[in-house]
Backbone as a printed PyTorch tensor [residue, N CA C, xyz], in Angstrom:
tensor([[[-18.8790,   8.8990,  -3.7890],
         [-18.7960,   8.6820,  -2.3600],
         [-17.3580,   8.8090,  -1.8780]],

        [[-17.2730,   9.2490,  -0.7260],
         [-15.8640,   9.6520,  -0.4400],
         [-15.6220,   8.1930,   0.3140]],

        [[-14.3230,   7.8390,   0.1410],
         [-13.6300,   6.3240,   0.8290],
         [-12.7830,   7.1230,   2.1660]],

        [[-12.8070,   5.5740,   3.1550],
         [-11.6950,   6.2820,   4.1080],
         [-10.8840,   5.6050,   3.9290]],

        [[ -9.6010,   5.7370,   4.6700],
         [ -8.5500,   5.0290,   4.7410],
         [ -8.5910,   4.0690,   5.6860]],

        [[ -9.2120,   4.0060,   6.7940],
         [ -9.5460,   2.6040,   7.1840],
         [-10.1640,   1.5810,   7.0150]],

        [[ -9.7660,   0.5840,   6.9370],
         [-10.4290,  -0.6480,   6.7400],
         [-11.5970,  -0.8590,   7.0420]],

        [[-12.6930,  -1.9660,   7.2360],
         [-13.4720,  -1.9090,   7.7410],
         [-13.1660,  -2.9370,   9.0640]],

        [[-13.9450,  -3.0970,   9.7830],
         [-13.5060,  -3.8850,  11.2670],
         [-13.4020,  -5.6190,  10.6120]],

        [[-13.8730,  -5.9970,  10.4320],
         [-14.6130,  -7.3460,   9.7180],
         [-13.2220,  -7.5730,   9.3760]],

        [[-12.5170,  -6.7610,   7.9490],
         [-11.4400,  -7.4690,   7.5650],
         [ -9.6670,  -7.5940,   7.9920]],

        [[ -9.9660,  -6.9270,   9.2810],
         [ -8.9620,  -7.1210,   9.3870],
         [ -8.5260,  -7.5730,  11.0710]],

        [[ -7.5810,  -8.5490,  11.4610],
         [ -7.5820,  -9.2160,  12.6670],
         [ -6.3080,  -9.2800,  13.4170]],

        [[ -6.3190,  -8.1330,  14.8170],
         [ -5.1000,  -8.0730,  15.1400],
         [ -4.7470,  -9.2420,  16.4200]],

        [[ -3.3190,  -9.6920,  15.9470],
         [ -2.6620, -10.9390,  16.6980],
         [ -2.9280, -10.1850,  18.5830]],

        [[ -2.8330, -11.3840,  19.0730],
         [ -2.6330, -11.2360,  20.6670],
         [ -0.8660, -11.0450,  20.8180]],

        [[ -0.3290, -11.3600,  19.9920],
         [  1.2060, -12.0600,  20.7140],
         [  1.7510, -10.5910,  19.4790]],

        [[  1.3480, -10.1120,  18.5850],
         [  2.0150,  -8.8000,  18.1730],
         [  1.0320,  -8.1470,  17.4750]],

        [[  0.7540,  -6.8080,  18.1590],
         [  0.1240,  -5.9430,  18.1310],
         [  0.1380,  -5.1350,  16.9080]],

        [[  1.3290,  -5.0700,  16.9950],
         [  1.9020,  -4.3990,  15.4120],
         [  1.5680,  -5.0390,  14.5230]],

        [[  1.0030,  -5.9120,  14.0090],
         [  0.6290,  -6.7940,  12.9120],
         [ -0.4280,  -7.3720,  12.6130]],

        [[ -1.2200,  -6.4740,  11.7890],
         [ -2.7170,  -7.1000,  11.4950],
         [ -2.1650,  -8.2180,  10.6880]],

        [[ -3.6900,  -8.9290,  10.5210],
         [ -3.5670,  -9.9710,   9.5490],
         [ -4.8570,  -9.9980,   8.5360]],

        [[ -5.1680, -10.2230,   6.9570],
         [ -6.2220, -10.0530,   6.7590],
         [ -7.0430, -11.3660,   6.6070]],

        [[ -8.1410, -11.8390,   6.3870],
         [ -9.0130, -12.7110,   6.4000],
         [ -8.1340, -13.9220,   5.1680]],

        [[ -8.2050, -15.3770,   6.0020],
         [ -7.8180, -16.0240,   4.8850],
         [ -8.5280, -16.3330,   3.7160]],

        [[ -9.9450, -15.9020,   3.5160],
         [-10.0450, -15.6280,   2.2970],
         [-10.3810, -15.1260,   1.5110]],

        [[ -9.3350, -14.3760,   1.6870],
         [ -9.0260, -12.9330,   0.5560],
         [ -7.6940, -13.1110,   0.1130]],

        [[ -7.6090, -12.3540,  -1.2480],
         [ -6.0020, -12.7260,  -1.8380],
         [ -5.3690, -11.5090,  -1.5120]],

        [[ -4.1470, -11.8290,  -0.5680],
         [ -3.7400, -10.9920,  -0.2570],
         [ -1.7390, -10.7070,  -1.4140]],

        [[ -1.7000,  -9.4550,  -0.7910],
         [ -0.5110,  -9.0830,  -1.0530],
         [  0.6980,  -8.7900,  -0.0020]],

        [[  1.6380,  -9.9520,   0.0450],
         [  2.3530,  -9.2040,   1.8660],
         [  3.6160,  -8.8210,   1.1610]],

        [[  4.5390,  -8.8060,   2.4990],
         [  5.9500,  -8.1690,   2.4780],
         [  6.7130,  -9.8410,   1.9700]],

        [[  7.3780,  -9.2680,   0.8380],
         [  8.6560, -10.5350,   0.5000],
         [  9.6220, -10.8850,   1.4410]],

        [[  9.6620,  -9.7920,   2.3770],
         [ 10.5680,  -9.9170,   3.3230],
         [ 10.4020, -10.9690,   4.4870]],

        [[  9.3680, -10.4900,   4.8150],
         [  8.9800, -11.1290,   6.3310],
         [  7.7110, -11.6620,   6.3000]],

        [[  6.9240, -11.7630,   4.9560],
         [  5.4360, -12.2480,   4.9130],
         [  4.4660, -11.4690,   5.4830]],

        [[  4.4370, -10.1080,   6.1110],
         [  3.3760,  -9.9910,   6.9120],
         [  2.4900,  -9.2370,   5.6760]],

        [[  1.0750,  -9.7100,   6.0750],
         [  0.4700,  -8.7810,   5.0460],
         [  0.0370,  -7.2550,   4.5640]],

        [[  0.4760,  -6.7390,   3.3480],
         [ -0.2730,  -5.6850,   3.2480],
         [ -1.3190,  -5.0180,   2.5990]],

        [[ -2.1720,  -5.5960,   1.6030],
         [ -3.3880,  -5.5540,   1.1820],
         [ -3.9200,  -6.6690,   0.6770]],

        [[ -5.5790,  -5.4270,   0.3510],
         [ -6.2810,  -7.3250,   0.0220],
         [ -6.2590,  -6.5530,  -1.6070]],

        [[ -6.1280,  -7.4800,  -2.2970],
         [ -6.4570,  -7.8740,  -3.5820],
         [ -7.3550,  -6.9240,  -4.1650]],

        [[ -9.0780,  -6.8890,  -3.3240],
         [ -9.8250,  -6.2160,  -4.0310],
         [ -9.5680,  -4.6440,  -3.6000]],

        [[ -8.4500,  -4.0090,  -3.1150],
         [ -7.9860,  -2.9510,  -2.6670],
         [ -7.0070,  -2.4110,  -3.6440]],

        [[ -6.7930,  -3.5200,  -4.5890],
         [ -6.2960,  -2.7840,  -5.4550],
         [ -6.7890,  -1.8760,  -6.3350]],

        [[ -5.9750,  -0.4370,  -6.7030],
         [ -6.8200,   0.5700,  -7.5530],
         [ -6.3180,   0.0520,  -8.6250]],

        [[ -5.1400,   0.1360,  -9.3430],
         [ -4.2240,   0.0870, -10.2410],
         [ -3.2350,  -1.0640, -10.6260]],

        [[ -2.7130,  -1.4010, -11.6390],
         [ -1.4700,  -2.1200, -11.7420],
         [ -0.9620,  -1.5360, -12.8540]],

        [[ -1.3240,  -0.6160, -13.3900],
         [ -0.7780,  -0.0180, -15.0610],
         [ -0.1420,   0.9840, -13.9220]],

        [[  1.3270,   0.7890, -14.5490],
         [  2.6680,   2.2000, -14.6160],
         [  3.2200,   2.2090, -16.0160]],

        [[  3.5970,   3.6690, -15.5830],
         [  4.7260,   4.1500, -16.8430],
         [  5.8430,   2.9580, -17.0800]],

        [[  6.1070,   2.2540, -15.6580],
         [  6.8750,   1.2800, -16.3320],
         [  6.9360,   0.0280, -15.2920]],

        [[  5.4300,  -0.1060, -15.0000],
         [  5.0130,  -1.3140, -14.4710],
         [  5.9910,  -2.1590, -13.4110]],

        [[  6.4060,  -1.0140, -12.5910],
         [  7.2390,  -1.8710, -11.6380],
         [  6.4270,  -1.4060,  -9.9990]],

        [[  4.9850,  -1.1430, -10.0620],
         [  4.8900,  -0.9610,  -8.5510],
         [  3.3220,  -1.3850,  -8.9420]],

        [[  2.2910,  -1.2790,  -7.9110],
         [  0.8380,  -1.1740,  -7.8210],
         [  0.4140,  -0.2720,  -6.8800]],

        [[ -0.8050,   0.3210,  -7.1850],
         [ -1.4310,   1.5120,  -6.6700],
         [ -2.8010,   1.1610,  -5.6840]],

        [[ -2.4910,   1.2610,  -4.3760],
         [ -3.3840,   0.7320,  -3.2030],
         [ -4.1470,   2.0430,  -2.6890]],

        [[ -5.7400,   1.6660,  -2.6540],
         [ -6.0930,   2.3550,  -1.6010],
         [ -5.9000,   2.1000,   0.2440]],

        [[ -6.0470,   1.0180,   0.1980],
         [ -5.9990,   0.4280,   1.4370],
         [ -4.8450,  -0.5140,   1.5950]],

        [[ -3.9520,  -0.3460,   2.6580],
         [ -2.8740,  -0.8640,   3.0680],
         [ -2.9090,  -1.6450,   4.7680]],

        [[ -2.2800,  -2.6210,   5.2710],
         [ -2.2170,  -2.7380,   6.9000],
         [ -0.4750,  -2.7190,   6.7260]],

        [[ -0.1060,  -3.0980,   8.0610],
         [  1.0610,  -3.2340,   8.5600],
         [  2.1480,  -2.3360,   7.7020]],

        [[  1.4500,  -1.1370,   7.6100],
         [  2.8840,  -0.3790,   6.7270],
         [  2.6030,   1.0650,   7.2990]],

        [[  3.9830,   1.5530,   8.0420],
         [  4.0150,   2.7580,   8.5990],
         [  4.3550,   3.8260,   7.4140]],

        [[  4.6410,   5.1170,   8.1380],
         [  4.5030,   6.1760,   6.7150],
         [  5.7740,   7.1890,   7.8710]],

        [[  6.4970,   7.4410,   6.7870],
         [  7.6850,   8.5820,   6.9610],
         [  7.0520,  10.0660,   6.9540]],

        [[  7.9500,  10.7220,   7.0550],
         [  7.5080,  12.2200,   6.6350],
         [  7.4420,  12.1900,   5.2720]],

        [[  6.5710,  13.4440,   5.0710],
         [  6.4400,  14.0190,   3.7070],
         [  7.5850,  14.9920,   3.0850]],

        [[  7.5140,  14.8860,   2.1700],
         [  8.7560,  15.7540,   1.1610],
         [  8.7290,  15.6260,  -0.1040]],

        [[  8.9660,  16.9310,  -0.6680],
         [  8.4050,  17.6930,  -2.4830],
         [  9.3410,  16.5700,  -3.1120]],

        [[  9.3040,  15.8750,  -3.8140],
         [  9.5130,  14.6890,  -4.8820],
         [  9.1270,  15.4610,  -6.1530]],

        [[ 10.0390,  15.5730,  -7.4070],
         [  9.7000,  15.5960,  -8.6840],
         [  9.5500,  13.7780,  -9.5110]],

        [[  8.7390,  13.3950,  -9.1590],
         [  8.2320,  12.2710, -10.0290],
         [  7.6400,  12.1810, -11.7610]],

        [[  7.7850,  11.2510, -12.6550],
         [  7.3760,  11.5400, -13.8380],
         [  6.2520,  12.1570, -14.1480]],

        [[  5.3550,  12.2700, -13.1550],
         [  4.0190,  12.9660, -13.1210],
         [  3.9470,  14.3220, -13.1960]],

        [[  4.9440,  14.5540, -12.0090],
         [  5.2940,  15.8760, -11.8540],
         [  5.6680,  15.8050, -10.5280]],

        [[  5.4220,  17.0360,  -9.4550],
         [  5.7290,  17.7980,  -8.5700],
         [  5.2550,  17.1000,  -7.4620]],

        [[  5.4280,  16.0710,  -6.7300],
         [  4.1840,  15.5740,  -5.5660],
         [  4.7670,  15.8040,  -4.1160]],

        [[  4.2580,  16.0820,  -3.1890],
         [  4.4830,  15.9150,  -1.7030],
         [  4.1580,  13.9620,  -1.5930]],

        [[  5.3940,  13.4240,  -1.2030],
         [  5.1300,  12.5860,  -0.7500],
         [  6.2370,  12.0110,   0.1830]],

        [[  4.9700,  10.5760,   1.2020],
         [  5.8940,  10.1350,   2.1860],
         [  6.7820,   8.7070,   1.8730]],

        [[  7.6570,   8.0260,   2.5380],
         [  8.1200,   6.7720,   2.1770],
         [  7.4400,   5.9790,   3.0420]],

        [[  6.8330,   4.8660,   2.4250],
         [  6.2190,   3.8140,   3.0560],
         [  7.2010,   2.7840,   3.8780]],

        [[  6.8900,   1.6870,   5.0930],
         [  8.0670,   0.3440,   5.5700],
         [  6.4430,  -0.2830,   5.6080]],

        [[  7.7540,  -1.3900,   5.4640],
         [  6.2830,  -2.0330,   5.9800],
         [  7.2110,  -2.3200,   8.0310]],

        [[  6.0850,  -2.8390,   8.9820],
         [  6.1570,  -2.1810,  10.2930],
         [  6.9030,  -3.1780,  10.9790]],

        [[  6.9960,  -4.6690,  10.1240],
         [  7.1180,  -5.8100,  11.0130],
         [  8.6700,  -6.0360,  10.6420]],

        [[  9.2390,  -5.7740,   9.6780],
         [ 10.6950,  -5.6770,   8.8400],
         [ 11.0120,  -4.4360,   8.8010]],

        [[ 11.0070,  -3.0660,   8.4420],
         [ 11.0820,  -1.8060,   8.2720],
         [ 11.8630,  -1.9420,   7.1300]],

        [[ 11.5840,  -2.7320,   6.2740],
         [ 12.2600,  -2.8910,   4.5620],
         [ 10.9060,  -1.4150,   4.1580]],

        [[ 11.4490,  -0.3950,   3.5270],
         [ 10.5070,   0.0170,   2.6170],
         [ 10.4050,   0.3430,   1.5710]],

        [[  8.8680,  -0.0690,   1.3630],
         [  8.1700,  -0.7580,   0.4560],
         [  7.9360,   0.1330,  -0.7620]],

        [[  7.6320,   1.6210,  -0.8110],
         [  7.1070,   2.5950,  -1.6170],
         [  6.9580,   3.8610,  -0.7440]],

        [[  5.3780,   4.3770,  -1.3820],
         [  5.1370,   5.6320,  -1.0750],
         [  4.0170,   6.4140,  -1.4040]],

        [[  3.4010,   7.2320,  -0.1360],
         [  2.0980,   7.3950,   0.1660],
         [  2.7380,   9.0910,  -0.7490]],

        [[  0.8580,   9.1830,  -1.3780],
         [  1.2080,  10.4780,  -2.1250],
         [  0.1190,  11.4430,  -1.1720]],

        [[  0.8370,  12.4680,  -0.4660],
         [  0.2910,  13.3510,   0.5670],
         [ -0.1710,  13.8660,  -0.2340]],

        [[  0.4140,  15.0680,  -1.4600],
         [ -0.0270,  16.2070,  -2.0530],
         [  0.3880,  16.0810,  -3.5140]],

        [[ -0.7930,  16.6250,  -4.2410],
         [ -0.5500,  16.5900,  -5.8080],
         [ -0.5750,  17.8280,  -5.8430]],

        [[  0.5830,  18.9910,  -6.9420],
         [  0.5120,  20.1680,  -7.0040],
         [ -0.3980,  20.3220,  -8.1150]],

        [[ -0.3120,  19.3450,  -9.2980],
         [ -0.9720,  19.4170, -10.5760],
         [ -2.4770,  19.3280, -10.1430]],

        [[ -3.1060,  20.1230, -11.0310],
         [ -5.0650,  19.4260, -10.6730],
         [ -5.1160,  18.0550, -11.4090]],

        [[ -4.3270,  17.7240, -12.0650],
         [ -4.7510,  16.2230, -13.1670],
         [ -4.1160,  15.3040, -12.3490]],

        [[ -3.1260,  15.2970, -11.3250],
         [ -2.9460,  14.3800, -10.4640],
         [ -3.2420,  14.1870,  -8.9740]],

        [[ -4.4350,  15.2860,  -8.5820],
         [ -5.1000,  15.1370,  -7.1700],
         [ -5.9360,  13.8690,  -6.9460]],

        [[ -6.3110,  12.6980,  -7.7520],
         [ -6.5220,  11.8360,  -7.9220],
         [ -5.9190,  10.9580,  -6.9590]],

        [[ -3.9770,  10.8190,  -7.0070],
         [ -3.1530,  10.2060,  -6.2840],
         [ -3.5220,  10.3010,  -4.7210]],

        [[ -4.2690,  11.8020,  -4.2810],
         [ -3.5650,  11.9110,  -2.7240],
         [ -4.2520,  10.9480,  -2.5090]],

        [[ -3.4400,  10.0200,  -1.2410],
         [ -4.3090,   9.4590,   0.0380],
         [ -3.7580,   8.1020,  -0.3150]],

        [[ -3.1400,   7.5680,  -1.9290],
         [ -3.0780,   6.4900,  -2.4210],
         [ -1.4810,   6.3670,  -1.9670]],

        [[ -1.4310,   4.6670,  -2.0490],
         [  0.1110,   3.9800,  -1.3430],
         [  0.6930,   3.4260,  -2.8710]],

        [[  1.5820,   4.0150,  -3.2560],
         [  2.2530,   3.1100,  -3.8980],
         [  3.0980,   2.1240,  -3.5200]],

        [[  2.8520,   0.0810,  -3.4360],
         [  3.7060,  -0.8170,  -3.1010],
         [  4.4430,  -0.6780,  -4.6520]],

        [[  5.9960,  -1.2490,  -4.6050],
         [  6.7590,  -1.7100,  -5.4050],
         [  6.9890,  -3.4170,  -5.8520]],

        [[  6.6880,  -3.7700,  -6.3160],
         [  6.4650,  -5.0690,  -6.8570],
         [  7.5680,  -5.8720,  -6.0780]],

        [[  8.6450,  -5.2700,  -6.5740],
         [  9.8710,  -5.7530,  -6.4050],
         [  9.6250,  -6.6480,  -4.3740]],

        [[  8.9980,  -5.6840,  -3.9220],
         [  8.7460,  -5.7270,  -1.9420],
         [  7.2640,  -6.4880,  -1.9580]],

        [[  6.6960,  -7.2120,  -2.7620],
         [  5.6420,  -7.7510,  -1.9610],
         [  5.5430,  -8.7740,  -2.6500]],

        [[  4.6900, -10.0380,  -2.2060],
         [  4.3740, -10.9540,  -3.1030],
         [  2.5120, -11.7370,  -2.9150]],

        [[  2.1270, -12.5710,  -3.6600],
         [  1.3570, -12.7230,  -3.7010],
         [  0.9100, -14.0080,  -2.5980]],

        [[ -0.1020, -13.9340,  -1.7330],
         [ -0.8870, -14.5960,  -0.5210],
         [ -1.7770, -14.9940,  -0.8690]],

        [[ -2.4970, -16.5200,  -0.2110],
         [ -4.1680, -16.4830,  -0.3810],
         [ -4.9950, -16.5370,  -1.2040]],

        [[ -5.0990, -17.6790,  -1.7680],
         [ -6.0750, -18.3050,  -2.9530],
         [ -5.8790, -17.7000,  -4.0780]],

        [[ -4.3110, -17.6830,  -3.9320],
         [ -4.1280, -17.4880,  -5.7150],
         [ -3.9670, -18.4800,  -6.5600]],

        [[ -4.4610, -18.4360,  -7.7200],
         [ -4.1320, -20.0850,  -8.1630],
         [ -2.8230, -19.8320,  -9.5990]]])
């Protein structure tokens, strides 16, 4: 089944007083910005946490994080078109959305956000 990139309506709830800033359901475990707290995924949105060297996680679904232009990146993978992620409420950014895989063994990536560990922390019924 093909996924979209939007959320569904249900989980996610935008403030009256800033527009720019969804928020997701309190209970779900979320992942926000270290910076400024705002959130940017839920938990079960995570695809991934295994890297080559385990310093980021691999999201399908993201909120409050804008996207830069795209540009050819040689990454350990290889060759990718990709953009730089902020998150929207701080403009600290966070990672990076993979537009285009040149390889066929990494077309898998497009559409996916890489957060960096280092920029987010853990929200919401974690124990």
């Amino acid at each position: 089944p093909e996924l979209s990139e939007e959320p569904p309506a249900e989980m996610v709830k935008m403030t009256k007083s800033k527009t720019f800033q969804a928020y997701l359901p309190n209970c779900h475990r979320t992942y926000s910005c270290i910076h400024c707290r705002a959130h940017l995924a839920n938990h079960d949105e995570l695809i991934s946490k295994a890297s080559v060297i385990s310093l980021f996680f691999f999201f399908f679904f993201r909120v409050n994080v804008g996207c830069g232009p795209a540009e050819e990146r040689v990454l350990l993978t290889g060759l990718h078109a990709v953009a730089d992620i902020y998150c929207e409420n701080c403009k600290t950014t966070l990672g990076w959305k993979y537009e285009h895989a040149f390889e066929s063994s990494q077309k898998y990536k497009e559409g996916k956000f890489i957060i960096e560990l280092a920029h987010m922390i853990k929200d919401n019924g974690w124990e």
